[in-house]
Coordinates of C-alpha atoms in Angstrom, one line a residue:
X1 CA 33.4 -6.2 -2.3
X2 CA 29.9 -5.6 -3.7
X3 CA 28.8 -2.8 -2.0
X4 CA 30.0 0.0 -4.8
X5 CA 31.8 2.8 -1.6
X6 CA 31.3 3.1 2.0
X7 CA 30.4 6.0 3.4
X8 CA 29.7 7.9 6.8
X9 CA 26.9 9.6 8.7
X10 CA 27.2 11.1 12.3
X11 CA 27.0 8.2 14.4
X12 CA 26.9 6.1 11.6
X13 CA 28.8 3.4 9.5
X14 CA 27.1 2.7 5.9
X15 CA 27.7 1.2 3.0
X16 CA 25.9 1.7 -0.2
X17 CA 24.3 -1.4 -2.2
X18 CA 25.2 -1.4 -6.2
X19 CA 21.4 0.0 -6.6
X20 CA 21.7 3.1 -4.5
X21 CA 20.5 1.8 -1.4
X22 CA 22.8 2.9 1.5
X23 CA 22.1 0.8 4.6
X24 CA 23.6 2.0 7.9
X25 CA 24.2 1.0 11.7
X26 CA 26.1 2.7 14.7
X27 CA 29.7 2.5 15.2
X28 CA 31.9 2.9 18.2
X29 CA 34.5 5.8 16.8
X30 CA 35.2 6.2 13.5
X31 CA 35.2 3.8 10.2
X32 CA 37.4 1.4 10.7
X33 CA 39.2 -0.9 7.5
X34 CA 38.7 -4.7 7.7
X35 CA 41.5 -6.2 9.2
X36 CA 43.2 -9.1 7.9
X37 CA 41.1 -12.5 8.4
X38 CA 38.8 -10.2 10.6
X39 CA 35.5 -8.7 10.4
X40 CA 34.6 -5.9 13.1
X41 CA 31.1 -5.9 12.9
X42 CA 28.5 -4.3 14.9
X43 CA 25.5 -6.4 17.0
X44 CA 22.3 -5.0 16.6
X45 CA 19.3 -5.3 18.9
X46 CA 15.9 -5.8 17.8
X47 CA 15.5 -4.4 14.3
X48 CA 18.5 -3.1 13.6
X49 CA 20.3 -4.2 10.0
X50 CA 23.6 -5.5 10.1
X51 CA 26.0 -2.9 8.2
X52 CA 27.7 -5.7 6.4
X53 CA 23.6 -6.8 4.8
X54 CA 24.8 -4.2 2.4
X55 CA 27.2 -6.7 0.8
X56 CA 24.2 -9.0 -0.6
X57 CA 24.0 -7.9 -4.6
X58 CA 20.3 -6.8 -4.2
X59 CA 19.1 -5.5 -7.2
X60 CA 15.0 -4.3 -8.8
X61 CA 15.9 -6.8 -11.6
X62 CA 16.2 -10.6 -11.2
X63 CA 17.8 -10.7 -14.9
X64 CA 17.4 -8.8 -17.4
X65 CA 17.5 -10.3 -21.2
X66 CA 18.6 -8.0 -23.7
X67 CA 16.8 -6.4 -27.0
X68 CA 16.8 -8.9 -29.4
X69 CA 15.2 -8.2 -33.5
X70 CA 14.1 -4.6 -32.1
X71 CA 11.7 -6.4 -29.1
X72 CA 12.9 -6.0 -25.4
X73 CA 15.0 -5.4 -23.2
X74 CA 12.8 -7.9 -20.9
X75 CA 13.8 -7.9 -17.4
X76 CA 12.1 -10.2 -14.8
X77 CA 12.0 -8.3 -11.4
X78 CA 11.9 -9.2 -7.6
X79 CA 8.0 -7.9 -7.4
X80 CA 6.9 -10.2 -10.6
X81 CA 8.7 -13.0 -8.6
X82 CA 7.5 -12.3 -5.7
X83 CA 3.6 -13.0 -6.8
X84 CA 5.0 -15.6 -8.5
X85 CA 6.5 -17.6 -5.4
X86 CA 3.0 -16.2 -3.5
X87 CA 0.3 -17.9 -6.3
X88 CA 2.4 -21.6 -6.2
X89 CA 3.1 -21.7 -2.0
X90 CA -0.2 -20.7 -1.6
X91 CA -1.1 -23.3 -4.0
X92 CA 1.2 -25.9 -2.8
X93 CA -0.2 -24.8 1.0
X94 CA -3.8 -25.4 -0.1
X95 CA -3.6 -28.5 -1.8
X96 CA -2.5 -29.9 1.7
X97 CA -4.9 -27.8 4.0
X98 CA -7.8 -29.3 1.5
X99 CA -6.5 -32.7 2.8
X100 CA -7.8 -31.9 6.2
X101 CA -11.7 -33.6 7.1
X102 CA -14.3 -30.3 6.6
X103 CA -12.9 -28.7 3.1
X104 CA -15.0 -26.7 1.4
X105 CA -13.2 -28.3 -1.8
X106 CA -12.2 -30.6 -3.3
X107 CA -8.4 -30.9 -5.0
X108 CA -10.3 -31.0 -8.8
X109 CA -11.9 -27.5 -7.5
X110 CA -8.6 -26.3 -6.5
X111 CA -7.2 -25.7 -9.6
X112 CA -9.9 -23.9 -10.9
X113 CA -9.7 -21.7 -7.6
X114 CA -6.1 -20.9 -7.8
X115 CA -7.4 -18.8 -11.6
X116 CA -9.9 -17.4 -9.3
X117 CA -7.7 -16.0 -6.8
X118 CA -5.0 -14.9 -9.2
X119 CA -6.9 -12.8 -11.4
X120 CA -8.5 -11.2 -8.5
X121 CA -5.3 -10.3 -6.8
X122 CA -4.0 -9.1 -10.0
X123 CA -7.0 -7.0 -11.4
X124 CA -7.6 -5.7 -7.6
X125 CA -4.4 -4.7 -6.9
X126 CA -4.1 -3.0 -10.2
X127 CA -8.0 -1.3 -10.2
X128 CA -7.2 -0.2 -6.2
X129 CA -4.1 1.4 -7.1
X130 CA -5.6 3.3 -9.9
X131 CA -8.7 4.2 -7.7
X132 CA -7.5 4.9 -4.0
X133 CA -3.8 6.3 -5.2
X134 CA -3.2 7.4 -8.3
X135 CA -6.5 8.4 -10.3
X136 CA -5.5 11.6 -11.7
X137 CA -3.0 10.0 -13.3
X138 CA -4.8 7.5 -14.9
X139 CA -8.0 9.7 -15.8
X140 CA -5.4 11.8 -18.2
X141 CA -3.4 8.2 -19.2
X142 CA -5.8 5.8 -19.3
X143 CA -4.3 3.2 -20.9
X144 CA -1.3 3.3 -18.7
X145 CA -3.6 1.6 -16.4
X146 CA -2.7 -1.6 -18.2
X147 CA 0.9 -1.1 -17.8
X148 CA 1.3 -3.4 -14.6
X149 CA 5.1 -3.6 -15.2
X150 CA 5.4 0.1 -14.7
X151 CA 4.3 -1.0 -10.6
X152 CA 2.0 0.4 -9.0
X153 CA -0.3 -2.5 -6.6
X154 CA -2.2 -2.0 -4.2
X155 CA -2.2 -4.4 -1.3
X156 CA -6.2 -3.4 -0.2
X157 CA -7.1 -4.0 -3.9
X158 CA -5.7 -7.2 -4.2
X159 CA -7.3 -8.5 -1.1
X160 CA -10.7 -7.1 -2.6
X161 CA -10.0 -8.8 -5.6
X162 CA -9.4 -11.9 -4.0
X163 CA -12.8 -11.5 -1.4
X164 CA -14.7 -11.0 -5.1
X165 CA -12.5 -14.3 -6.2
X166 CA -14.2 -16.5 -3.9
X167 CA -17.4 -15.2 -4.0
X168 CA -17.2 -15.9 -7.8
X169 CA -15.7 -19.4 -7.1
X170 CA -18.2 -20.2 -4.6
X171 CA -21.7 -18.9 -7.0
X172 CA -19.6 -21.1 -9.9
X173 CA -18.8 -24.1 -7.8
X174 CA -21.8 -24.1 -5.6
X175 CA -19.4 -24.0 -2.8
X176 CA -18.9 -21.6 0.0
X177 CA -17.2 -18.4 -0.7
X178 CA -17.1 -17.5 2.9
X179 CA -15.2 -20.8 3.9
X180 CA -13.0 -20.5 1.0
X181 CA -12.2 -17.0 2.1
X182 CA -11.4 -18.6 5.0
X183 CA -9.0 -20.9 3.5
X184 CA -7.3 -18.3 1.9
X185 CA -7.0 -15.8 4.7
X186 CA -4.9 -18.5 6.3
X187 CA -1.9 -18.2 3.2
X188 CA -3.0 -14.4 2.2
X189 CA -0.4 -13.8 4.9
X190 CA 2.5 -15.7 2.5
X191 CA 2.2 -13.4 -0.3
X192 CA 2.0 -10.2 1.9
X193 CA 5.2 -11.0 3.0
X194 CA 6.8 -12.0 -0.1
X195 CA 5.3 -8.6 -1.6
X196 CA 7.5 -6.2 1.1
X197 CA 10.6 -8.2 0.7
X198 CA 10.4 -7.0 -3.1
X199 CA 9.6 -3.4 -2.3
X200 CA 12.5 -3.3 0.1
X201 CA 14.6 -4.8 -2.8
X202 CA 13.3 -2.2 -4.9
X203 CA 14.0 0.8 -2.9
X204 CA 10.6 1.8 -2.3
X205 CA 7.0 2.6 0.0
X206 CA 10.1 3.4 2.3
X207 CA 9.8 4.8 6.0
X208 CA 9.8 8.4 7.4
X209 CA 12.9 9.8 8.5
X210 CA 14.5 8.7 11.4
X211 CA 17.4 9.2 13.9
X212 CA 17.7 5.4 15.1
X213 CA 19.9 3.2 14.3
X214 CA 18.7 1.4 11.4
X215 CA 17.8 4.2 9.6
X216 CA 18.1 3.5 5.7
X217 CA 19.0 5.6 2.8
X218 CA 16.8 5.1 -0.3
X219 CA 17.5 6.0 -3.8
X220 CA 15.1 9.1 -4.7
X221 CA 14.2 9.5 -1.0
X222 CA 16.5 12.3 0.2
X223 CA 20.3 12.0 2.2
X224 CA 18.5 11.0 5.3
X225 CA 18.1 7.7 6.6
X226 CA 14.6 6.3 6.8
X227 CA 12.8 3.3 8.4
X228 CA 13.0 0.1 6.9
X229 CA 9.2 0.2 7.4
X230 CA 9.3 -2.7 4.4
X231 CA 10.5 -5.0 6.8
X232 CA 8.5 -3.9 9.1
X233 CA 5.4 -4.8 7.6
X234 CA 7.0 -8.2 6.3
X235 CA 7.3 -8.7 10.1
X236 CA 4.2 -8.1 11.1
X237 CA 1.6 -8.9 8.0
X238 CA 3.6 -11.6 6.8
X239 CA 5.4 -13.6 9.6
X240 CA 3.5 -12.7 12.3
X241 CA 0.2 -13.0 10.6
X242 CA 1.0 -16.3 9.1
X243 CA 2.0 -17.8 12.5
X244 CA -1.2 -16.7 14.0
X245 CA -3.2 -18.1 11.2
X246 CA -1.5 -21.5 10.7
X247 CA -1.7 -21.8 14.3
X248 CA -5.3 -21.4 14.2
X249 CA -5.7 -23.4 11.0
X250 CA -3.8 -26.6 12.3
X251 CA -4.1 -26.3 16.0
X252 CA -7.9 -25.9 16.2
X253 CA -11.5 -26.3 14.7
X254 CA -11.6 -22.2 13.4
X255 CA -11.6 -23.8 10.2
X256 CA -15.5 -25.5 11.0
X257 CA -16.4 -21.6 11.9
X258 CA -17.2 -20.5 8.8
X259 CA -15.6 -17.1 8.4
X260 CA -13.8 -16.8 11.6
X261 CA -10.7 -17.1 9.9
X262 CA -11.1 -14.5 7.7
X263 CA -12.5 -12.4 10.5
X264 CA -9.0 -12.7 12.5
X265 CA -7.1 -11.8 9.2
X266 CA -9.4 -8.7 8.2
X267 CA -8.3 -7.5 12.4
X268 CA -5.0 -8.8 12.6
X269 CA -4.1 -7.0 9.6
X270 CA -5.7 -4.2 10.0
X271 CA -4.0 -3.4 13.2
X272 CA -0.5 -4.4 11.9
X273 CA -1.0 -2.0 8.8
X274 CA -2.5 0.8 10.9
X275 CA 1.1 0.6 13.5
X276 CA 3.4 0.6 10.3
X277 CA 1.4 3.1 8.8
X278 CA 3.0 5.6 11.6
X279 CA 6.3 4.8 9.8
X280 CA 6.2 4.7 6.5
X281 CA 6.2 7.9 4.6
X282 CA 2.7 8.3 2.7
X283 CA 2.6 8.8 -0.7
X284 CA 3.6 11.6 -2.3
X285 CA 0.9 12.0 -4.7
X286 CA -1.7 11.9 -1.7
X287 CA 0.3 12.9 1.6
X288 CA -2.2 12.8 4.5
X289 CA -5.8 13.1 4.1
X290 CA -7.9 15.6 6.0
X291 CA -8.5 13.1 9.0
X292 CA -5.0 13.2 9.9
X293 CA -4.6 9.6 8.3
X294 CA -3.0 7.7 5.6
X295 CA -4.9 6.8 2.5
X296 CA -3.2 2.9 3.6
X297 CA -4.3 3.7 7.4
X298 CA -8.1 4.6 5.9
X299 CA -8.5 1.7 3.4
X300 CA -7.5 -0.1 6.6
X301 CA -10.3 1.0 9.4
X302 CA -12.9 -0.8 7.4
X303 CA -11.2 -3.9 7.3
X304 CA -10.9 -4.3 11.3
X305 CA -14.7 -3.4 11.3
X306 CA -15.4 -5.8 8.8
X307 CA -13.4 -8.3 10.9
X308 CA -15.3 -7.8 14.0
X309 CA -18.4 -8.7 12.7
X310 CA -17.6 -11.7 11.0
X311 CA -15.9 -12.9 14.1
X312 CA -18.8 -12.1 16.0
X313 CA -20.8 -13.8 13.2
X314 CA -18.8 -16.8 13.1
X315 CA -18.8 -17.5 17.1
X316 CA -22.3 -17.0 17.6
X317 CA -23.6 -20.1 14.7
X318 CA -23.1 -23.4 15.7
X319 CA -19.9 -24.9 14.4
X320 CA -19.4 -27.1 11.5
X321 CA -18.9 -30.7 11.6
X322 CA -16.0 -32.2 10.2
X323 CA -17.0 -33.9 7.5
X324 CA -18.7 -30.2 6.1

């Protein structure tokens, strides 16, 4: 077994991953032992996480190496990894989405972009966490604002970062930033979705409490089960929003419209964030704002606007030809 003890809830079977996190489902009756070459498990509907997920040895850490001539201990976790996998697929999907007739690239460029793009998403993921979440904090600490292995990203400052990316690019390659925006927007969705997996890893941005049943319990978040609202955004901004945009990327001429993509990502996000928003618990530090709203709901609202009008812009010029 590597679940470290099972325990019960009213209604409820859980057992509790080696990190704290205790991840429940209903049960007819009461706990029941395995049985002897026999599993009785539970089927879930929808959403709902298997009871027996709780036997994968999910941990913040990928490894961890140990102190060695008074330097360390270093430890490599899921959320480094997890903008590590992001920067080379969304390199590795660029290089062949160049390939198609119309890029505003060329494979040479590429490689230059990809430094672009990842200091943006790093230094606006950082800067918009400071700014929009934490900047009282970081007034009276300011030089824990270079501590990026402490956490604290924020998702809206890395997309700003990587907006100002291209735009920098584009004035440096005398190429268009808005149709390498658009480029992007079609594998932004990629490392969104890599970036919730990590943060359900790590036990955190969890949900609001909730009576359903797949209602999680997080380390540091209370006894009561919460939403998995992690995976929910993973669902939404990263495999929904990828299928829409490679569908529109592969299976039609969006790409000659120059920022249409990008219009259909700022919109499609926005939405998606704004629903998950209702279940995920804002952040302590901030809580709800005056409006009623999440800081992560408000950051948002701009975005769909922003997403409007370039879609209107984009349908309303002529499009591209191919060999743009």
């Amino acid at each position: 077994m590597l679940w470290s003890r099972r325990e019960s809830l009213p209604g409820r079977s859980c057992r509790c991953l080696p990190t704290g996190v205790l991840v429940c489902a209903p049960y007819d009756g009461g706990c029941r032992e395995r049985q002897a070459g026999k599993r009785r498990g539970v089927l879930l509907n929808g959403l709902q996480i298997a009871v027996d997920f709780a036997a994968l040895p999910l941990r913040p850490d990928v490894f961890t190496i140990p102190e060695i001539g008074g330097y360390g201990p270093f430890a490599l976790r899921w959320y480094s990894l997890s903008y590590i996998f992001a920067i080379l697929g969304g390199w590795w999907l660029l290089a062949k989405m160049i390939t198609r007739p119309g890029s505003p690239m060329t494979a040479a460029q590429l490689d230059s972009f990809i430094t672009w793009a990842t200091f943006g998403v790093i230094l606006g993921g950082r800067l918009g966490y400071v700014i929009f979440y934490n900047p009282a904090q970081y007034l009276a600490n300011p030089l824990e604002v270079f501590k990026v292995w402490d956490g604290g990203m924020s998702s809206h400052g890395g997309i700003a970062g990587v907006i100002l990316g291209c735009i920098g690019f584009g004035i440096a390659n005398k190429v268009s930033g808005l149709r390498t925006l658009d480029y992007v927007a079609t594998v932004a969705p990629l490392g969104l979705g890599l970036g919730r997996l990590a943060n359900f890893v790590n036990g955190e941005l969890w949900g609001r409490p909730t009576g359903t049943d797949w209602g999680v319990i997080f380390p540091g978040a209370g006894p009561e089960p919460r939403y998995p609202s992690q995976l929910f955004e993973f669902a939404l901004e990263g495999v929904l929003l990828f299928s829409i945009m490679t569908m529109l990327f592969w299976g039609t001429n969006a790409r000659l419209r120059p920022g249409l993509l990008a219009g259909v990502f700022g919109v499609a996000y926005g939405i998606s964030r704004v629903i998950v928003e209702n279940f995920r618990e804002p952040d302590r530090q901030i809580g709800f704002l005056s409006t009623g709203l999440t800081m992560g709901q408000t950051l948002t609202l701009p975005m769909i606007v922003a997403g409007l009008l370039l879609i209107l812009y984009a349908l309303r010029r002529p499009r591209l030809p191919a060999t743009a």
